[in-house]
Coordinates of C-alpha atoms in Angstrom, one line a residue:
M1 CA 135.3 109.6 69.7
S2 CA 132.7 110.2 73.0
E3 CA 128.8 110.8 72.1
K4 CA 127.9 114.3 72.2
H5 CA 125.5 115.5 74.2
L6 CA 123.4 118.9 74.7
P7 CA 124.2 121.0 77.6
S8 CA 122.1 120.7 80.6
T9 CA 119.4 122.9 81.1
K10 CA 118.9 124.6 84.8
T11 CA 116.3 126.0 86.3
K12 CA 114.7 127.9 89.0
L13 CA 111.0 128.6 90.9
E14 CA 110.1 130.2 94.0
V15 CA 106.4 128.6 95.1
A16 CA 105.1 130.5 98.4
G17 CA 108.7 131.3 99.7
R18 CA 110.5 128.1 98.9
T19 CA 112.8 127.7 96.5
F20 CA 113.1 124.9 94.1
E21 CA 116.2 124.1 91.3
F22 CA 115.7 122.0 88.6
E23 CA 118.6 120.0 86.4
T24 CA 117.7 118.2 83.5
G25 CA 120.7 116.9 80.9
K26 CA 123.5 116.7 82.8
V27 CA 123.2 113.0 85.1
A28 CA 121.5 109.3 83.2
R29 CA 121.6 111.2 79.6
Q30 CA 120.6 107.6 78.7
A31 CA 117.6 107.1 80.1
N32 CA 114.3 108.3 78.6
G33 CA 114.3 111.1 81.1
S34 CA 116.1 112.3 83.9
V35 CA 116.4 115.1 86.4
T36 CA 117.5 116.4 89.8
I37 CA 115.5 118.5 91.9
Q38 CA 117.0 120.7 95.1
S39 CA 115.5 122.5 97.8
G40 CA 117.9 123.7 100.5
E41 CA 120.7 121.3 100.0
T42 CA 118.6 118.8 99.6
L43 CA 118.7 116.9 96.3
V44 CA 116.7 114.1 95.3
F45 CA 117.2 112.5 91.1
A46 CA 114.7 110.6 89.3
S47 CA 115.1 108.7 86.6
A48 CA 112.3 107.2 83.9
C49 CA 113.1 104.3 81.5
M50 CA 110.9 102.2 79.2
S51 CA 111.5 99.3 77.3
S52 CA 111.3 99.4 73.7
H53 CA 108.7 96.6 73.1
P54 CA 104.9 96.1 74.7
M55 CA 104.8 93.4 77.2
E56 CA 102.3 90.8 76.9
V57 CA 99.8 91.8 79.6
D58 CA 96.5 93.6 80.4
F59 CA 98.2 95.6 83.0
L60 CA 100.5 98.9 83.9
P61 CA 104.0 97.2 84.1
L62 CA 105.0 100.4 86.4
R63 CA 107.8 99.9 89.2
V64 CA 108.7 102.7 91.1
D65 CA 111.9 102.8 93.6
Y66 CA 112.4 105.3 95.4
Q67 CA 115.0 105.0 98.3
E68 CA 117.0 106.8 100.7
K69 CA 120.7 106.9 100.2
F70 CA 122.8 107.2 103.9
S71 CA 125.6 109.0 102.1
A72 CA 123.1 112.2 101.4
A73 CA 123.3 113.0 105.1
G74 CA 127.3 111.5 105.9
K75 CA 126.3 108.6 107.5
T76 CA 126.9 105.0 106.7
L77 CA 124.8 101.6 108.4
G78 CA 126.1 100.9 112.3
G79 CA 125.8 97.5 111.8
F80 CA 128.3 94.6 110.5
L81 CA 127.1 94.9 106.4
K82 CA 127.6 98.6 105.0
R83 CA 126.0 98.3 101.2
E84 CA 122.7 99.4 101.9
G85 CA 120.1 96.6 100.7
R86 CA 116.8 96.3 100.1
P87 CA 114.3 99.4 100.6
T88 CA 113.6 100.1 104.3
E89 CA 109.4 100.5 105.1
P90 CA 109.5 104.2 104.9
N91 CA 111.2 103.6 101.7
V92 CA 108.2 101.3 100.8
L93 CA 105.6 103.9 101.9
T94 CA 106.9 106.7 99.7
S95 CA 107.5 104.7 96.2
R96 CA 103.7 104.3 97.0
L97 CA 103.3 107.6 97.4
I98 CA 105.1 108.5 94.0
D99 CA 103.3 105.7 92.3
R100 CA 99.7 106.7 93.1
P101 CA 99.2 109.6 91.2
L102 CA 101.2 109.1 89.0
R103 CA 100.1 105.5 87.7
P104 CA 96.3 106.3 86.7
M105 CA 97.6 109.0 84.3
F106 CA 99.3 106.7 81.9
P107 CA 97.2 106.3 78.7
E108 CA 95.0 103.1 78.5
G109 CA 96.5 100.5 76.6
F110 CA 99.8 101.4 77.4
F111 CA 102.0 97.8 78.3
Y112 CA 105.2 99.3 77.8
D113 CA 107.4 97.8 80.8
T114 CA 108.7 101.3 83.0
Q115 CA 111.1 102.2 85.5
L116 CA 110.6 105.4 87.7
L117 CA 113.7 105.4 90.3
A118 CA 114.2 108.4 92.9
Y119 CA 117.2 108.2 95.1
V120 CA 117.8 111.3 97.7
W121 CA 121.5 112.1 97.2
S122 CA 121.7 115.2 99.6
Y123 CA 119.9 115.2 103.1
D124 CA 120.5 118.9 105.2
G125 CA 118.1 117.9 107.9
Q126 CA 115.4 120.2 107.5
N127 CA 114.2 119.9 103.9
A128 CA 112.2 116.4 103.9
P129 CA 112.6 114.4 100.6
D130 CA 109.8 112.8 99.9
A131 CA 107.5 116.0 97.9
L132 CA 110.8 116.3 96.2
G133 CA 110.8 112.6 95.4
I134 CA 107.0 113.2 93.6
C135 CA 108.0 116.0 92.1
A136 CA 111.0 114.7 90.2
A137 CA 109.5 111.2 89.1
G138 CA 106.7 113.4 87.5
L139 CA 109.1 115.4 85.7
A140 CA 111.3 112.9 84.8
L141 CA 108.4 111.8 83.2
H142 CA 106.6 115.0 81.9
L143 CA 110.8 115.8 80.0
S144 CA 110.5 112.0 78.5
D145 CA 109.6 110.3 75.5
I146 CA 107.5 107.9 77.3
P147 CA 104.0 108.8 76.3
F148 CA 102.7 110.9 79.7
P149 CA 100.2 113.1 79.4
K150 CA 100.9 115.9 81.7
A151 CA 102.9 117.2 84.4
V152 CA 102.5 116.0 87.7
A153 CA 103.7 117.8 91.0
G154 CA 103.7 117.4 94.8
V155 CA 103.8 119.5 97.7
R156 CA 103.6 119.3 101.7
V157 CA 101.0 121.5 103.6
G158 CA 101.8 122.7 107.4
R159 CA 99.8 125.1 109.5
I160 CA 101.7 126.8 112.4
A161 CA 99.2 129.0 114.1
G162 CA 96.9 129.4 111.6
N163 CA 99.1 130.1 108.9
Y164 CA 99.2 127.3 105.9
I165 CA 103.2 126.4 105.4
I166 CA 104.2 124.9 102.1
N167 CA 107.0 121.9 102.4
P168 CA 107.5 122.5 105.9
T169 CA 111.1 122.3 107.5
I170 CA 111.8 119.4 109.9
D171 CA 112.4 121.7 112.9
E172 CA 108.4 123.5 111.2
Q173 CA 106.3 120.5 111.1
K174 CA 106.9 119.5 114.5
K175 CA 105.4 122.8 115.1
S176 CA 102.7 121.9 112.9
D177 CA 98.8 120.4 113.5
L178 CA 98.7 119.6 110.3
D179 CA 100.8 116.9 108.2
L180 CA 99.5 117.0 104.2
L181 CA 101.3 115.7 101.3
L182 CA 99.6 116.3 98.2
A183 CA 99.9 115.2 94.6
G184 CA 98.4 116.7 91.4
T185 CA 98.4 118.2 87.9
E186 CA 97.8 121.8 86.9
D187 CA 94.0 120.9 86.7
A188 CA 93.2 118.6 89.8
I189 CA 94.2 116.4 93.0
L190 CA 94.8 112.7 92.2
M191 CA 96.5 112.0 95.7
I192 CA 95.6 113.3 99.1
E193 CA 98.3 111.6 102.5
G194 CA 98.2 112.5 105.6
F195 CA 97.3 113.6 108.9
C196 CA 95.9 116.8 111.3
D197 CA 94.6 117.7 114.5
F198 CA 91.2 118.7 115.0
L199 CA 90.9 120.7 112.1
S200 CA 87.7 121.4 110.7
E201 CA 86.7 120.2 107.6
D202 CA 86.7 123.8 105.9
E203 CA 89.6 124.0 107.5
V204 CA 91.3 120.6 105.7
I205 CA 89.9 121.8 102.4
E206 CA 91.4 125.4 103.1
S207 CA 94.2 124.1 103.4
V208 CA 93.7 121.3 100.2
L209 CA 93.1 124.5 98.0
F210 CA 96.2 126.3 99.4
G211 CA 98.5 123.1 98.3
H212 CA 97.1 122.9 94.9
K213 CA 98.0 126.7 94.1
A214 CA 101.6 125.7 94.5
I215 CA 101.2 122.4 92.8
K216 CA 99.8 124.6 89.8
A217 CA 102.9 126.8 89.9
L218 CA 105.0 124.2 90.0
C219 CA 103.2 121.9 86.5
E220 CA 103.6 125.2 85.2
H221 CA 107.5 125.6 85.0
F222 CA 107.1 122.4 84.6
D223 CA 105.5 122.8 81.1
E224 CA 108.1 125.3 80.3
L225 CA 110.7 123.2 81.1
R226 CA 110.0 120.4 78.8
E227 CA 109.7 123.5 76.2
K228 CA 113.1 123.8 76.5
A229 CA 114.5 120.6 77.2
G230 CA 111.8 117.9 76.6
K231 CA 112.1 115.2 74.1
P232 CA 109.3 114.5 71.7
K233 CA 107.0 112.2 72.7
I234 CA 106.8 108.7 70.9
E235 CA 103.9 107.6 68.6
F236 CA 102.5 104.4 70.4
T237 CA 99.5 102.1 69.4
P238 CA 97.5 101.3 72.2
L239 CA 97.0 97.6 72.9
L240 CA 93.0 97.5 73.0
P241 CA 90.3 95.1 72.0
S242 CA 88.6 96.3 68.9
K243 CA 85.5 98.0 68.3
E244 CA 84.2 95.1 66.4
L245 CA 85.4 92.6 69.5
T246 CA 83.7 95.1 72.1
A247 CA 80.7 95.3 70.2
K248 CA 80.3 91.5 69.7
I249 CA 81.5 90.9 73.3
E250 CA 78.5 93.4 74.6
E251 CA 75.8 91.5 72.2
L252 CA 76.6 88.5 73.4
F253 CA 77.5 88.6 77.4
T254 CA 75.3 91.8 78.6
N255 CA 72.9 89.8 79.6
P256 CA 74.9 87.0 81.4
I257 CA 77.6 89.1 82.9
T258 CA 74.3 91.2 84.6
E259 CA 72.7 87.9 86.0
A260 CA 76.3 87.1 87.0
L261 CA 76.8 90.5 89.0
A262 CA 73.2 90.3 90.5
I263 CA 74.8 87.3 92.2
S264 CA 75.5 88.1 95.3
G265 CA 77.7 85.2 97.2
K266 CA 80.8 86.3 95.9
L267 CA 82.8 82.6 94.9
E268 CA 79.3 81.9 93.2
R269 CA 79.1 84.8 91.8
E270 CA 83.3 84.3 90.6
E271 CA 82.4 81.2 89.3
A272 CA 79.6 82.9 87.4
Q273 CA 82.1 84.9 86.0
N274 CA 84.4 82.4 85.2
A275 CA 82.2 80.0 83.1
I276 CA 81.3 83.4 80.9
S277 CA 84.9 83.9 80.1
K278 CA 85.1 80.5 79.1
R279 CA 82.5 80.7 77.0
A280 CA 83.8 83.6 75.5
M281 CA 87.1 82.3 74.4
D282 CA 85.2 78.9 73.2
E283 CA 83.4 80.8 70.7
L284 CA 85.4 83.8 69.8
E285 CA 88.9 82.6 70.6
N286 CA 89.3 80.3 67.1
S287 CA 87.4 83.2 65.4
E288 CA 89.1 84.3 61.4
D289 CA 89.6 87.8 63.1
S290 CA 93.0 88.6 64.7
D291 CA 91.9 90.7 66.7
Y292 CA 90.1 88.4 68.4
S293 CA 93.3 86.9 70.9
A294 CA 92.5 85.5 74.1
R295 CA 94.1 88.1 75.2
Y296 CA 91.7 90.8 73.9
I297 CA 88.9 88.8 74.9
K298 CA 89.6 89.1 78.5
M299 CA 90.3 93.0 78.2
A300 CA 86.8 93.1 76.6
I301 CA 85.1 91.0 79.3
K302 CA 86.9 92.7 82.3
K303 CA 86.0 96.1 80.7
L304 CA 82.2 95.2 80.0
S305 CA 81.8 93.8 84.1
S306 CA 83.4 97.3 84.8
N307 CA 80.4 99.0 83.0
L308 CA 78.1 96.9 83.7
M309 CA 78.8 96.6 87.9
R310 CA 79.3 101.0 87.8
K311 CA 76.1 101.3 85.7
K312 CA 74.3 99.3 88.3
V313 CA 75.5 101.2 91.2
L314 CA 75.0 104.6 89.7
S315 CA 71.2 103.4 88.2
E316 CA 70.0 101.3 91.4
K317 CA 72.1 102.2 94.4
V318 CA 72.9 98.9 95.0
R319 CA 76.6 97.1 95.1
I320 CA 77.8 94.1 94.5
D321 CA 77.1 92.3 97.5
G322 CA 73.3 93.3 97.6
R323 CA 73.9 96.1 99.8
S324 CA 72.8 99.7 99.6
T325 CA 75.3 102.6 99.0
T326 CA 75.1 103.4 102.7
E327 CA 75.0 100.3 103.9
I328 CA 78.2 98.8 106.2
R329 CA 79.2 95.0 106.0
P330 CA 78.4 93.0 109.2
I331 CA 81.4 93.3 112.0
T332 CA 82.4 90.8 114.4
I333 CA 85.2 90.9 116.3
E334 CA 86.4 87.5 119.0
Q335 CA 88.9 88.0 121.1
S336 CA 91.3 85.5 122.6
F337 CA 91.2 83.7 119.3
L338 CA 94.7 82.5 120.3
P339 CA 95.5 80.2 123.1
R340 CA 98.7 80.7 123.9
T341 CA 99.5 84.1 122.5
H342 CA 99.8 87.0 124.8
G343 CA 96.6 88.6 122.5
S344 CA 94.4 88.3 119.4
S345 CA 91.3 88.6 117.9
L346 CA 89.3 87.6 114.7
F347 CA 88.2 90.0 112.9
T348 CA 85.3 89.6 109.8
R349 CA 83.8 92.3 107.8
G350 CA 81.8 90.3 105.2
E351 CA 83.9 87.5 103.6
T352 CA 87.0 89.9 104.3
Q353 CA 88.8 87.9 107.8
A354 CA 92.1 89.0 109.6
V355 CA 94.0 88.0 112.9
A356 CA 95.9 90.0 114.6
V357 CA 98.0 88.6 117.2
C358 CA 99.7 91.4 119.9
T359 CA 103.3 90.2 121.6
L360 CA 104.2 91.9 124.4
G361 CA 108.8 91.6 125.0
N362 CA 111.2 93.4 127.7
Q363 CA 113.6 97.2 126.0
T364 CA 115.9 94.6 124.2
M365 CA 113.8 93.4 122.0
G366 CA 112.9 97.1 120.3
Q367 CA 113.6 97.0 117.2
R368 CA 117.1 99.3 116.4
F369 CA 116.8 101.6 113.1
E370 CA 118.9 103.9 111.3
T371 CA 117.2 106.8 109.1
L372 CA 118.8 109.8 107.4
T373 CA 117.3 111.7 110.6
G374 CA 119.1 110.0 113.1
E375 CA 119.3 106.4 115.2
G376 CA 117.1 104.7 117.6
A377 CA 115.0 101.6 118.6
R378 CA 110.9 101.4 118.2
S379 CA 109.0 100.2 120.9
F380 CA 106.0 99.1 119.1
Y381 CA 105.8 98.1 115.4
L382 CA 104.0 96.5 113.2
Q383 CA 104.0 93.5 111.1
Y384 CA 101.4 92.2 108.0

């Protein structure tokens, strides 16, 4: 006998002249949460999956994969290989745009392996899928049983002849003097990405506020959809240092860490901090208290260091390397650093360095590419 599933739930919302259609419960029903979002004939699918047991790490193990399927636009790859391989550079950048507003929203002490997949399954050539990818991933998390606290949505803001537009079409983007991708919750903006053509600061702020109104409307609709089709959030115990261990670390190591943070040299400061961590391990790890494990000791030391460093910046107006809050690092640029390349430079800012190399080629060396919107050759590309 096949497993019975609840019927799918479909809703529709119009925001600033754009119509969004949402459906959950139809595809990927074994995922913790899944949804499709459609605008025009562009449709994006997203799923959220979480492991059943936490990992032995001290960071959020979150992976986000966004991929534009060529079949979405009725295309196949033009080369010998027809199977789509690793994500393209635009796909990787969009994955980062999805990750950026969602990652800080996870609760502290959540160490469950979590994966978000966002696939463009249909593309109409006009409604861009990247903002829909942010909405789809945020809604999949919101509908799931993963302990993700609030709805997150994303929109693109354009401006034509002084009028702001939500999710402008591809043709409208060509006429727009603003391309702003926003993500946030009902209460606040979490991410701003984009560019504008000589807009004033007031105009940019106005565009952000305009975009946030649309985000708020989307988040409110996500909450309504969750009431209809969302799963109960699982109960989990945050894996954080105990209050006793935190107090012990503060008692023993506040002064040593404060002294270490006062060292302006990076290598010397890191050496002092490593010595403090080793001392903490030696003194506390073998304690009879089971909460005094190496993992929690490292987390407590890291938390205390962050708090002390932030307090130092706010109270003394001095950053960790000794600079004031208005002072930049010394910058030097050395040209023709390499003798045989077409162009090169060595860029040094403080203790950060970068070597840049320029190569000139003929027309046959252009980089061929294929995307949902078409194909061509790129004459300038950056490797980093």
